[in-house]
Short mmCIF file of C-alpha atoms in Angstrom, two decimals:
data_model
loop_
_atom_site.label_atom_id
_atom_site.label_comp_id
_atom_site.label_asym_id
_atom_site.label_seq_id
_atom_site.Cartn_x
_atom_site.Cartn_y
_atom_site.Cartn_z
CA UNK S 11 -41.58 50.52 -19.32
CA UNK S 12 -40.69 50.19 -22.82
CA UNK S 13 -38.45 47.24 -24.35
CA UNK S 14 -34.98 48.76 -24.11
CA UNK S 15 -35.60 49.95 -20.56
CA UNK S 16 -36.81 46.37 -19.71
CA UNK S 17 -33.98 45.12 -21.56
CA UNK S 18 -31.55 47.22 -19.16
CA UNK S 19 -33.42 46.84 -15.99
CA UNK S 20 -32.65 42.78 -17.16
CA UNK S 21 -28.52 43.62 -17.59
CA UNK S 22 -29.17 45.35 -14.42
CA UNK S 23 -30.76 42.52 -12.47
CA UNK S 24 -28.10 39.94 -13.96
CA UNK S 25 -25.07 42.09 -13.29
CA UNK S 26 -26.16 42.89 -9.55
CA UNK S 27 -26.73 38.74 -8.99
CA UNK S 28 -23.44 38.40 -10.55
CA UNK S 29 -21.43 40.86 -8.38
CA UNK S 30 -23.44 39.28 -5.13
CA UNK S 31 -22.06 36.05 -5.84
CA UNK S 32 -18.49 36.25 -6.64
CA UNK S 33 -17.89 39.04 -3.75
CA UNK S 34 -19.82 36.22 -1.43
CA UNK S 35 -18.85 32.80 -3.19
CA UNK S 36 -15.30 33.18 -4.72
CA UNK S 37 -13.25 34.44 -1.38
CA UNK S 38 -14.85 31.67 0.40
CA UNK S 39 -14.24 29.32 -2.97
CA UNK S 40 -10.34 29.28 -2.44
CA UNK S 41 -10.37 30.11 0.89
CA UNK S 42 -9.47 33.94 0.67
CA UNK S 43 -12.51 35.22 3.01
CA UNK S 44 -9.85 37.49 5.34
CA UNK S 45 -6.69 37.01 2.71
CA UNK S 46 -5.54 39.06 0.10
CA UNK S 47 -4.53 36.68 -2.88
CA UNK S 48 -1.31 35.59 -2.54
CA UNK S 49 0.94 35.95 -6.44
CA UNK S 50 2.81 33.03 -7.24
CA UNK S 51 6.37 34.21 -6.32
CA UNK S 52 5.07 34.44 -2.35
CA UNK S 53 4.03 30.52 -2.56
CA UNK S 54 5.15 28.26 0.18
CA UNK S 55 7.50 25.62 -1.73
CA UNK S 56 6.09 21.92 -0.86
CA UNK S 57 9.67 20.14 0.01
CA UNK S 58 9.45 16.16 -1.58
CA UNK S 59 9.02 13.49 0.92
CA UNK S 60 11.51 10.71 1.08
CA UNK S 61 10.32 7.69 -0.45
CA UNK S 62 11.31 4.17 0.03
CA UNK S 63 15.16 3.38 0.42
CA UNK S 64 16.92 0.71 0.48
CA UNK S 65 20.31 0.82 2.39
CA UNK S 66 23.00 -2.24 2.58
CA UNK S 67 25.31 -0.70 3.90
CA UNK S 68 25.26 -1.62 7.65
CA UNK S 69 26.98 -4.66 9.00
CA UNK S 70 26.21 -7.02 11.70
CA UNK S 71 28.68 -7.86 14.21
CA UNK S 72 30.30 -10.47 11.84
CA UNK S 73 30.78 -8.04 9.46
CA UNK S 74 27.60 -9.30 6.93
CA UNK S 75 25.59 -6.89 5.16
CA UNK S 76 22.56 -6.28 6.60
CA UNK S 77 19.30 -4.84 4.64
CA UNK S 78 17.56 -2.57 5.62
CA UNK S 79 13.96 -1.04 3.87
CA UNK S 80 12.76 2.04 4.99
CA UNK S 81 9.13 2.45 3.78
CA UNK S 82 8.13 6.35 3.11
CA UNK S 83 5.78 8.57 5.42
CA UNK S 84 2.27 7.36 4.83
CA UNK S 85 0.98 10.92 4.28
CA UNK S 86 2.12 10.64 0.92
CA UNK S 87 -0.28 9.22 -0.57
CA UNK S 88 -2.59 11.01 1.09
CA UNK S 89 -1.66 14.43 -1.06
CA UNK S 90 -3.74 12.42 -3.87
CA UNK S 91 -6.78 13.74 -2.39
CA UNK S 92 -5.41 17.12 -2.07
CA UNK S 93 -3.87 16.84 -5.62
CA UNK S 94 -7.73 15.70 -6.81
CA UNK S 95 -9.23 18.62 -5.09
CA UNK S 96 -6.91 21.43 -6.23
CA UNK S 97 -7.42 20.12 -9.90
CA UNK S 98 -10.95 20.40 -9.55
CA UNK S 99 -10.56 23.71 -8.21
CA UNK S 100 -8.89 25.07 -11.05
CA UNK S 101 -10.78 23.32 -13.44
CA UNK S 102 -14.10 25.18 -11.47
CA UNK S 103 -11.74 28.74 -11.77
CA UNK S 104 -11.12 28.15 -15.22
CA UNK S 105 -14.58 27.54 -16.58
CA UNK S 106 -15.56 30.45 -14.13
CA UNK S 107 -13.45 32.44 -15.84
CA UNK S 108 -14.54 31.66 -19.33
CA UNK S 109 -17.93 32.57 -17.40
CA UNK S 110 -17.11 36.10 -16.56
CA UNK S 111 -15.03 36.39 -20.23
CA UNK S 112 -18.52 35.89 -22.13
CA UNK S 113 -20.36 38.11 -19.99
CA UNK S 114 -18.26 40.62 -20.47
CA UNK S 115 -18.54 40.91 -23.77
CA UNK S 116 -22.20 40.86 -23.06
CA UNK S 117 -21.50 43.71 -21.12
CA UNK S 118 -18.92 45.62 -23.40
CA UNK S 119 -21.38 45.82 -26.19
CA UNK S 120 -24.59 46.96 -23.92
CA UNK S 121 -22.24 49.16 -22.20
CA UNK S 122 -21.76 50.99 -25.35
CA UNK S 123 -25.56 50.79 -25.67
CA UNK S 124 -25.84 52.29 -22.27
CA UNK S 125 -23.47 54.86 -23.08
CA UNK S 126 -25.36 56.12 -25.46
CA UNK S 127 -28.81 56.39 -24.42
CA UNK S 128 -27.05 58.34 -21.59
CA UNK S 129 -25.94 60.72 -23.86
CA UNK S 130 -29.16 60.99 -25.22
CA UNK S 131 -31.02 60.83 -21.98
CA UNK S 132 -28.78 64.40 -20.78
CA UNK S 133 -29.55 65.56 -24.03
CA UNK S 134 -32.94 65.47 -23.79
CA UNK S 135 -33.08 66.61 -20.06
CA UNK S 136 -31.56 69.83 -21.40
CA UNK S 137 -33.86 70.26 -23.99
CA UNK S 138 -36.59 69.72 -21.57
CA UNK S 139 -35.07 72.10 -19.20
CA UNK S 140 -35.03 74.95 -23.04
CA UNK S 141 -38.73 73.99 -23.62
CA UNK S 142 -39.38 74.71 -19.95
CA UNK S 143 -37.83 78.09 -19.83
CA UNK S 144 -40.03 78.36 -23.11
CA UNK S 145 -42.87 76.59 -22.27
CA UNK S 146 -45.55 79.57 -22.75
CA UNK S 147 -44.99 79.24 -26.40
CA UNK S 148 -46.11 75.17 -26.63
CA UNK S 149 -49.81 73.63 -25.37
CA UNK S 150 -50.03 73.33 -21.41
CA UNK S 151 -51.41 69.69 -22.71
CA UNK S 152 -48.40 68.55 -24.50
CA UNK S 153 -45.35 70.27 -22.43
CA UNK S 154 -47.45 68.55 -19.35
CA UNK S 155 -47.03 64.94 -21.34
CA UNK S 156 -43.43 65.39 -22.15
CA UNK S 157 -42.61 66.70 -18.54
CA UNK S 158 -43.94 63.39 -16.99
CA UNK S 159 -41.64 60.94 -19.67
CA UNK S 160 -38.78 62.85 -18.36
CA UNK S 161 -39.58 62.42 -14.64
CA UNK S 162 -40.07 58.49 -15.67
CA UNK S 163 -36.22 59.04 -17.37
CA UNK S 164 -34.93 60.46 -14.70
CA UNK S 165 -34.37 57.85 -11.94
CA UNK S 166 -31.89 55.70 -14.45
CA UNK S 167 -29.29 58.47 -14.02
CA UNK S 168 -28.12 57.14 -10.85
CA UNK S 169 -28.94 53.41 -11.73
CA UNK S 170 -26.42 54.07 -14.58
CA UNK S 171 -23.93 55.51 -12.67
CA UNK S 172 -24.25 52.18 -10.65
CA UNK S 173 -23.94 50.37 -13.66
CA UNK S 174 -20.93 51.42 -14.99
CA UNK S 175 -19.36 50.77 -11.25
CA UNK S 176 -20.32 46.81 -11.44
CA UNK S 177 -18.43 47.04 -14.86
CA UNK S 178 -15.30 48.13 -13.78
CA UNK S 179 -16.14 45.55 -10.46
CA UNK S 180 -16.31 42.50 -12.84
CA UNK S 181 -13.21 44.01 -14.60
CA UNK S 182 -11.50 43.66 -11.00
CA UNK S 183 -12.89 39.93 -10.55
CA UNK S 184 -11.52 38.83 -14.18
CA UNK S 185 -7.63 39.88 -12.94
CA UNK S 186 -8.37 38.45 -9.50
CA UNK S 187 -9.42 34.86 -11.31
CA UNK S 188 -6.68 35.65 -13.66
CA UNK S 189 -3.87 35.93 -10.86
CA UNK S 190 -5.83 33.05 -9.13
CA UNK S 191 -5.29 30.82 -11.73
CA UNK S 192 -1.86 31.76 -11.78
CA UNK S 193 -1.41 31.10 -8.06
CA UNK S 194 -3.60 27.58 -8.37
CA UNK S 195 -1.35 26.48 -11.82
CA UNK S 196 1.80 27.26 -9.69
CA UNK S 197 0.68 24.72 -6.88
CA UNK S 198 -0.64 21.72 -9.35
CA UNK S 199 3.09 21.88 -10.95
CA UNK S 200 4.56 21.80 -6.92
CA UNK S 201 2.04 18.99 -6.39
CA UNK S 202 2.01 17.16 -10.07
CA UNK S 203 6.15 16.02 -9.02
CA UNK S 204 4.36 13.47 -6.72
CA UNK S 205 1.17 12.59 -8.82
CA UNK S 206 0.11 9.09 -9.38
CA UNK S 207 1.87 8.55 -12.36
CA UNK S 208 5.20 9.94 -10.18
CA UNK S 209 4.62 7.96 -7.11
CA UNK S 210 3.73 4.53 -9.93
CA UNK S 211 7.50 5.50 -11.31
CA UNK S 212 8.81 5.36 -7.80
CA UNK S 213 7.05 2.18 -7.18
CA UNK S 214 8.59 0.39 -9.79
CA UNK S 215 11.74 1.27 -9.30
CA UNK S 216 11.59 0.05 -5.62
CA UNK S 217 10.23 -2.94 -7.18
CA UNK S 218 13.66 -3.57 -8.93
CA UNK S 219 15.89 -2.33 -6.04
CA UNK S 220 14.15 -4.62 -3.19
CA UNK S 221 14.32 -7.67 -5.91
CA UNK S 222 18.34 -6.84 -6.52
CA UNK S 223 18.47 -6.75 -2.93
CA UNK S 224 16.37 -10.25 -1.44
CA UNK S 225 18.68 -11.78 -4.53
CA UNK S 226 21.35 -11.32 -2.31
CA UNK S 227 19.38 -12.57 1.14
CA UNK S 228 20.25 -15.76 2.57
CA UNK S 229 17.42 -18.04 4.02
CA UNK S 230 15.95 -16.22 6.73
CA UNK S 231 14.40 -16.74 10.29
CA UNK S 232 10.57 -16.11 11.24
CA UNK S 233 9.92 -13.62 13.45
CA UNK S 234 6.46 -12.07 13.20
CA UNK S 235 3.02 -12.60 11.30
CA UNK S 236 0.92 -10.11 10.96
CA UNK S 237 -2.34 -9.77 9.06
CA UNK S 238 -4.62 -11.04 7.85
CA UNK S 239 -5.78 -9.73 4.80
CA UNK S 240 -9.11 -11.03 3.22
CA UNK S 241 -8.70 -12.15 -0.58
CA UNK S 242 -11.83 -13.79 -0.88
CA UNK S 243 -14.95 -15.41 1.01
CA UNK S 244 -15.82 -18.75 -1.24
CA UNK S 245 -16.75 -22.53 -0.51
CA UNK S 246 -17.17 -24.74 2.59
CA UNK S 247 -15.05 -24.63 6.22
CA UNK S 248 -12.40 -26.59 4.55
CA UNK S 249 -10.28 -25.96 1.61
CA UNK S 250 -6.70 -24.84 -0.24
CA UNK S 251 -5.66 -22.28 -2.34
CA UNK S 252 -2.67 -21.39 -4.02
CA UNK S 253 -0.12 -19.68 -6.41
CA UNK S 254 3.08 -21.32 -7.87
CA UNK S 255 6.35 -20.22 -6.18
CA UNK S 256 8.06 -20.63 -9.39
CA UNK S 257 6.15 -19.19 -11.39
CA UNK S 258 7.52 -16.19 -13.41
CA UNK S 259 6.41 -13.03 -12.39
CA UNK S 260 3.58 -12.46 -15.23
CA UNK S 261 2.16 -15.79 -14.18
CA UNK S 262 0.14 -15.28 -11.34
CA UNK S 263 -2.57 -18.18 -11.62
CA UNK S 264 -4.51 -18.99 -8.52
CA UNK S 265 -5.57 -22.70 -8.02
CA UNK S 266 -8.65 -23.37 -5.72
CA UNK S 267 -9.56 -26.92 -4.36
CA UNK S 268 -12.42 -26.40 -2.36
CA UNK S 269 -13.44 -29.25 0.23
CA UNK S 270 -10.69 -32.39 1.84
CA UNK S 271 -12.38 -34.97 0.67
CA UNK S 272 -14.93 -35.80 -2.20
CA UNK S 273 -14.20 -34.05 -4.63
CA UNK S 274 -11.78 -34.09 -7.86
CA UNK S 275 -12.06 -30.40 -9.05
CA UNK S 276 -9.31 -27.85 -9.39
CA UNK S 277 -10.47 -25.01 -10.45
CA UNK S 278 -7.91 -22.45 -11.92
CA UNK S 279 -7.88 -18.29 -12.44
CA UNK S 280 -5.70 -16.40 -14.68
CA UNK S 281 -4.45 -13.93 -12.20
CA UNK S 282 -5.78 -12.81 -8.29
CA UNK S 283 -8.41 -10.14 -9.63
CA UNK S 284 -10.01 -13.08 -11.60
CA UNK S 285 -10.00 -15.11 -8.22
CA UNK S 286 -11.24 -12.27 -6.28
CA UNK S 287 -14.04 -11.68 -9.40
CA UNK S 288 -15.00 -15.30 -9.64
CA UNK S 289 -13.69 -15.53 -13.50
CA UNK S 290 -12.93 -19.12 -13.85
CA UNK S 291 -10.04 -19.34 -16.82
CA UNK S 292 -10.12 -23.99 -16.66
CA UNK S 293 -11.03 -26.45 -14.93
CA UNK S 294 -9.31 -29.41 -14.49
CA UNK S 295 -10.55 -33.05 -13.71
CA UNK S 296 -8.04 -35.06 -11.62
CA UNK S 297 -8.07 -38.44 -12.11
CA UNK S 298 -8.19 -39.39 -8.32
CA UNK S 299 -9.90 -37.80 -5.18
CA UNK S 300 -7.66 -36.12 -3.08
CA UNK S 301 -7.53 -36.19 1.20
CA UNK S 302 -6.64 -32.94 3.15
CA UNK S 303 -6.14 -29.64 2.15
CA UNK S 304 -2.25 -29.99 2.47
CA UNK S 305 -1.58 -29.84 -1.49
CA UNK S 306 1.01 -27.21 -3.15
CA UNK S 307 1.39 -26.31 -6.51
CA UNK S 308 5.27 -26.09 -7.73
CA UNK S 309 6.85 -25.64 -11.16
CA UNK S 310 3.87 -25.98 -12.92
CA UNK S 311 2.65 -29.29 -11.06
CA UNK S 312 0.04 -29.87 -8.21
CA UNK S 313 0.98 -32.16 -5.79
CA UNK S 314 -1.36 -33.59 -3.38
CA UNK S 315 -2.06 -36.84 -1.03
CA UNK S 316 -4.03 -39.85 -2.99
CA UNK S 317 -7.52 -40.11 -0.87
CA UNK S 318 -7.39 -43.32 1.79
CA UNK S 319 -3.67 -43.88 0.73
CA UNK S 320 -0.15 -42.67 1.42
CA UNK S 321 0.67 -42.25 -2.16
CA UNK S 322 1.41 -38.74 -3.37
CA UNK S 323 0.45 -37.61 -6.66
CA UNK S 324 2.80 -35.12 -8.92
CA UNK S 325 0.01 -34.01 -11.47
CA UNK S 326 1.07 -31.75 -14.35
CA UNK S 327 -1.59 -28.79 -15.20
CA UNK S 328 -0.26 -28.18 -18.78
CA UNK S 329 0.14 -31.74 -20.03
CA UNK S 330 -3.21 -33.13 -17.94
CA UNK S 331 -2.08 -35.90 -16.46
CA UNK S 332 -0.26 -37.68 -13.26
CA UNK S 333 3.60 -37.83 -14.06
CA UNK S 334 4.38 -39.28 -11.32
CA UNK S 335 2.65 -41.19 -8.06
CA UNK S 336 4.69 -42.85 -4.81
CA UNK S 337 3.85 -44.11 -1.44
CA UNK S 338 5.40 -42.40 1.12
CA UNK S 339 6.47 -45.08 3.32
CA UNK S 340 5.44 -45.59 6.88
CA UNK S 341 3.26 -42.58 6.73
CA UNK S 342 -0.28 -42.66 8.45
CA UNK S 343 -3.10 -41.70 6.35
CA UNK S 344 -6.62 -41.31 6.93
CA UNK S 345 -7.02 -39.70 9.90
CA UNK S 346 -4.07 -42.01 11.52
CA UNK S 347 -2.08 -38.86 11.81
CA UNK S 348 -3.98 -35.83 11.21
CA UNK S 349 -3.92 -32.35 12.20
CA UNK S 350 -5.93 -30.86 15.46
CA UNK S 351 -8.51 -30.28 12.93
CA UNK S 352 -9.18 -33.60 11.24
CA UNK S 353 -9.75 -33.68 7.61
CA UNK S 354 -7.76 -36.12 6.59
CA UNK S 355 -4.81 -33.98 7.12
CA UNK S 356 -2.00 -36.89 7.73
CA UNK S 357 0.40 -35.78 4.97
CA UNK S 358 0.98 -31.92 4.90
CA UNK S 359 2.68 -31.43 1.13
CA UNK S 360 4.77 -27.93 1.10
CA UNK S 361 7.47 -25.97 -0.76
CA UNK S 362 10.06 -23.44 0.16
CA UNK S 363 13.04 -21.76 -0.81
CA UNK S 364 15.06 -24.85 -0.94
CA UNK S 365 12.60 -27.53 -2.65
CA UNK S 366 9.59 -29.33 -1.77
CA UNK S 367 8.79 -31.54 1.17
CA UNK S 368 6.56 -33.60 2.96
CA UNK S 369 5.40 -33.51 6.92
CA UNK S 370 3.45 -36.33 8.29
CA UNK S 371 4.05 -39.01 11.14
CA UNK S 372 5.17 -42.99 11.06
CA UNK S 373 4.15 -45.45 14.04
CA UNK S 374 8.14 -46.05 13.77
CA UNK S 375 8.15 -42.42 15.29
CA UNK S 376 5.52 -42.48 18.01
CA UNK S 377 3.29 -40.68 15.52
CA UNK S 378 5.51 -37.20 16.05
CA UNK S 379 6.31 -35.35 12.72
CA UNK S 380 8.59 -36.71 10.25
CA UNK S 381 10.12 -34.39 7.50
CA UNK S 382 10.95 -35.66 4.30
CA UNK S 383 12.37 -33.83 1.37
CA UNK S 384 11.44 -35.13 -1.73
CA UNK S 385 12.63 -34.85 -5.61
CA UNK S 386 10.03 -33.19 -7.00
CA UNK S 387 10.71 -35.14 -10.46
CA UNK S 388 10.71 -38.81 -8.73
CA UNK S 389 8.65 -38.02 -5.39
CA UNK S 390 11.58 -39.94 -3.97
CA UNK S 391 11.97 -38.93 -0.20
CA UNK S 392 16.01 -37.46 -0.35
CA UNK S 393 16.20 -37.20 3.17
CA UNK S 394 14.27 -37.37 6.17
CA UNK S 395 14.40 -35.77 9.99
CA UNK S 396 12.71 -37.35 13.16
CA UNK S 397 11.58 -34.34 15.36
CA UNK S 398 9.85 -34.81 18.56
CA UNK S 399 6.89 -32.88 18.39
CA UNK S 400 3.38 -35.03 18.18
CA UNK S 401 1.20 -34.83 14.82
CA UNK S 402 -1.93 -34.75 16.66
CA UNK S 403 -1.14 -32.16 18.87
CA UNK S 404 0.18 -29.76 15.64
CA UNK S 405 -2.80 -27.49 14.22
CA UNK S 406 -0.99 -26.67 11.37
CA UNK S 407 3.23 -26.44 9.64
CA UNK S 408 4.67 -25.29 6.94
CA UNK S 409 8.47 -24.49 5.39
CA UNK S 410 10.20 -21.30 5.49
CA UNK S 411 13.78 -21.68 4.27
CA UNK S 412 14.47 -25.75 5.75
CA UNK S 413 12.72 -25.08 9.03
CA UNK S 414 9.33 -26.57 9.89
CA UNK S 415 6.98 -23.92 11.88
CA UNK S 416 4.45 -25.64 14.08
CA UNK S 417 1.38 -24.12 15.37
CA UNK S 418 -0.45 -25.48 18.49
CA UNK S 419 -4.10 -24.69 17.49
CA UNK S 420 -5.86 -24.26 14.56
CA UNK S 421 -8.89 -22.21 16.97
CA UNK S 422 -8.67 -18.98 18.50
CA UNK S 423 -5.25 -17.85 20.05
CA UNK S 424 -3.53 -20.11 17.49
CA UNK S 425 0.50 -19.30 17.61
CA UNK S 426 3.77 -20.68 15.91
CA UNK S 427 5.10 -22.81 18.87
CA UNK S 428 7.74 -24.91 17.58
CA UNK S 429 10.19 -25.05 15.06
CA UNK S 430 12.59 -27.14 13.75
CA UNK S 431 15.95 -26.22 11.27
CA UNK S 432 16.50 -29.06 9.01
CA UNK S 433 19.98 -27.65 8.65
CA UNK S 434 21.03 -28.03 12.06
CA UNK S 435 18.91 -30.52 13.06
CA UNK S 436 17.69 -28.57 16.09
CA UNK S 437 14.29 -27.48 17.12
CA UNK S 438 13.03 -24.72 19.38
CA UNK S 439 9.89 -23.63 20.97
CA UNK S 440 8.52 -20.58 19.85
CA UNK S 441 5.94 -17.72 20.74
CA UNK S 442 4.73 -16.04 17.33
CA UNK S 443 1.31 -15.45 17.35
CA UNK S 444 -1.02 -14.29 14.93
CA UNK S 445 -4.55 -13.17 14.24
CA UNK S 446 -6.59 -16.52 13.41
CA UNK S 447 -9.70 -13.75 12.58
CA UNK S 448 -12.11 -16.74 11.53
CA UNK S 449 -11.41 -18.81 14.07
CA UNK S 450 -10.78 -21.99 11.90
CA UNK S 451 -7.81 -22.55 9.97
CA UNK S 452 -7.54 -25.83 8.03
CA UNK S 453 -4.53 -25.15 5.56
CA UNK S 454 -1.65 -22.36 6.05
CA UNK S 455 1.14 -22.82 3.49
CA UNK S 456 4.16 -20.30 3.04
CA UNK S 457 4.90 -19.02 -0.37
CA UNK S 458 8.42 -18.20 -1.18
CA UNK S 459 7.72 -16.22 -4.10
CA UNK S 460 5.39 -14.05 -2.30
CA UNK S 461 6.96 -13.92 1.10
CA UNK S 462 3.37 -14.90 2.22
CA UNK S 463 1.18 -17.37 4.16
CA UNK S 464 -1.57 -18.56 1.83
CA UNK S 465 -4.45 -19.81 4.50
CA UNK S 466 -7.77 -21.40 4.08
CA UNK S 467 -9.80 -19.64 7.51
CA UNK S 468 -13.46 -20.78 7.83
CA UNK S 469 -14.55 -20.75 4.58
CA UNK S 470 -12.42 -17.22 3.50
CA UNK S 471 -9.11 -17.23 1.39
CA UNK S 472 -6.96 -15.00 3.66
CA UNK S 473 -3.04 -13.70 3.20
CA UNK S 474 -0.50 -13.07 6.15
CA UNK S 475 2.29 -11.04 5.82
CA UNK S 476 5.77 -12.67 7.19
CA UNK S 477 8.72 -10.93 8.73
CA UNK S 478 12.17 -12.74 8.58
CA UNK S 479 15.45 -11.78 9.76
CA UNK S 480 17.90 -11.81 6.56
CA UNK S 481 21.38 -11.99 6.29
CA UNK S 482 23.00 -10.40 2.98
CA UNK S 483 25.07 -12.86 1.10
CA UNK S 484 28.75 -10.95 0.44
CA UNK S 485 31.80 -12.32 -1.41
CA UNK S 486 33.53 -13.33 1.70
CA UNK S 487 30.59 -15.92 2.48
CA UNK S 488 31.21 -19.33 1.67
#
């Protein structure tokens, strides 16, 4: 065959694979096997979810505002997937598309080519069909030479036929992709309303709702734990970690003291990813051991218990030294007093909503828990309440809003079992359990800022997630 048939018989070959594959490929593509393609105007509209609310606008039977969050359906989010996949689609239609443009201009010009050595090829075939009718007057030789190129001609009549068919078939495809695209462009601006940087907007702006609203929340009561979630797995059975309550909200250090006894080390983190990542931002070398895990960072200080002593130690992290130090009177230390677990655990150190306290036990109180609350300048106890409960028989406490929550285990099947309210002066056995997934818990400490239980579970920095019972604060409150 000579180099422009085998140059055609090439377009041929190309344009046949091409025509296979989008009739095959595309339909299936964008899921149009059985469907005719749907234009934009017939689109089914996608109707916006609700997102979160916040409503304060129902009352309890004293007439006190009660709020109430209502988070959104949690197939929300999961349109980011779809939202991923339809861009990709269209990005796929799109460069298919600027496929099909080039290699139609490919075809356009050897179309033209085509065209022409079809007029050429009926030319000849009718001056073959003359020098037939005439053929006595020519060489048997030559006419029989001529008469077999022409039979080698003729089978590309029908192929071009053919030919010109799969052109006007890729001029189809082209407006199909084009009213695809259309179609796929229409659903990406539905979809885009709720894109991540949508759904971050909405985010934020509950941010500043729910913190208008717990502005206005009195101290509430606990009534579930749930959880926990994992931060981190790091250091021995025994340990504390923690964030500042009053911090503001760009400062999100993390302390971690790893270990109840032996050791002087705190090390600190610039924010939770550095925690989780191991990026150490200081470390800072206290000037006495500490006992327990039962420290608490607040307002920029670390306190924590003085090892083999009662004394409690108000260290400050930005200065770099102790401010203050006092012996908290009557309290048993070293294992006098502890916790289920042991660990030196006598004097529990803890803040809340309303200030910072101390939990431990005294002889002068049959060696059941003692609360103090102390001035966090002086250390000097303010006040103190004798509750009834035994130390040793407490696996771990801590504050939430003046009461002290008591659980009865720190093993397996571990629940809040007893509280006491500092403002009435009343206690109250409980039943709030929660998941102790480690099966050793040797601090739990509530953070106000974060509504959170920071714990310390076998050797892994876990968080639980609290549920209180609020009451909105309204003018008429006193």
């Amino acid at each position: 065959m000579s180099p422009p048939l085998l140059k055609l018989g090439a377009v041929l070959s190309t344009m046949a694979m091409i025509s296979n594959w989008m009739s095959q490929t595309l339909p299936s593509l964008v899921g149009l096997n059985t469907t005719r393609l749907s234009t934009p105007d017939t689109l089914t509209q996608i109707s916006p979810k609700e997102g979160w609310q916040v409503y304060s606008s129902a009352q309890d039977p004293d007439g006190r505002c009660i709020c109430t969050v209502v988070a959104p359906e949690q197939n929300l989010c999961s349109r980011d997937a779809k939202s991923r996949q339809l861009r990709q689609l269209l990005e796929k239609v799109q460069n298919m598309s600027q496929s099909i443009e080039v290699l139609n201009l490919r075809t356009q010009r050897d179309f033209q080519y085509v065209l022409k050595m079809e007029t050429q090829m009926k030319g000849l075939k009718a001056k073959f069909r003359q020098i037939e009718d005439d053929r006595k007057t020519l060489m048997t030789k030559h006419f029989q030479e001529l008469k077999e190129k022409m039979d080698e001609l003729l089978p590309l009549i029908p192929v071009l036929e053919q030919y010109k068919t799969d052109a006007k078939l890729i001029t189809q495809f082209k407006e199909e992709i084009r009213n695809l695209s259309a179609v796929l462009t229409g659903i990406q601006e539905e979809i885009g309303a709720y894109d991540y940087e949508e759904l971050h907007q909405r985010v934020l702006s509950l941010e500043t709702r729910l913190r208008d609203c717990m502005k206005k929340l009195t101290c509430g009561k606990l009534m579930k734990i749930t959880g926990p979630i994992t931060v981190k797995t790091s250091g021995t059975r025994f340990g504390a970690w923690m964030t500042d309550p009053l911090a503001s909200e760009k400062n999100n250090r993390v302390w971690y003291m790893d270990s109840y006894t032996n050791n002087k080390i705190v090390r600190e983190y610039k924010s939770m990813a550095d925690f989780v990542s191991g990026a150490e931002s200081r470390t800072y070398n206290l000037p006495f051991k500490w006992a327990g895990t039962n420290h608490v960072v607040y307002n920029g200080s670390l306190y924590f218990n003085k090892y083999q002593s009662n004394i409690i130690i108000k260290y400050s992290f930005d200065m770099g030294r102790v401010l203050a130090q006092r012996s908290l009177e009557y309290a048993g230390f070293h294992n006098v007093y502890p916790y289920t677990w042991g660990g030196f655990s006598d004097i529990d150190l803890m803040a809340d909503e309303i200030g910072l306290w101390a939990v431990y036990a005294t002889n002068q109180n049959a060696g059941n828990i003692v609360i103090s609350q102390l001035n966090q300048d002086t250390l000097e106890v303010m006040k103190s309440w004798s509750t009834g409960y035994p130390k040793r028989s407490a696996g771990e406490s801590f504050m939430i809003c003046g009461t002290l929550y008591v659980t009865n285990s720190h093993l397996t099947g571990a629940k809040v079992y007893y509280s006491y309210s500092t403002k009435t002066s009343t206690y109250e056995y409980t039943d709030i359990p929660f998941h102790n997934q480690y099966f050793h818990i040797s601090m739990l400490d509530y953070n106000a800022r974060d509504r959170a239980l920071y714990a310390w579970n076998n050797g892994h920095q876990v968080l639980f997630n609290v549920t209180l019972f609020h009451i909105i604060k309204t003018e008429d409150d006193t």
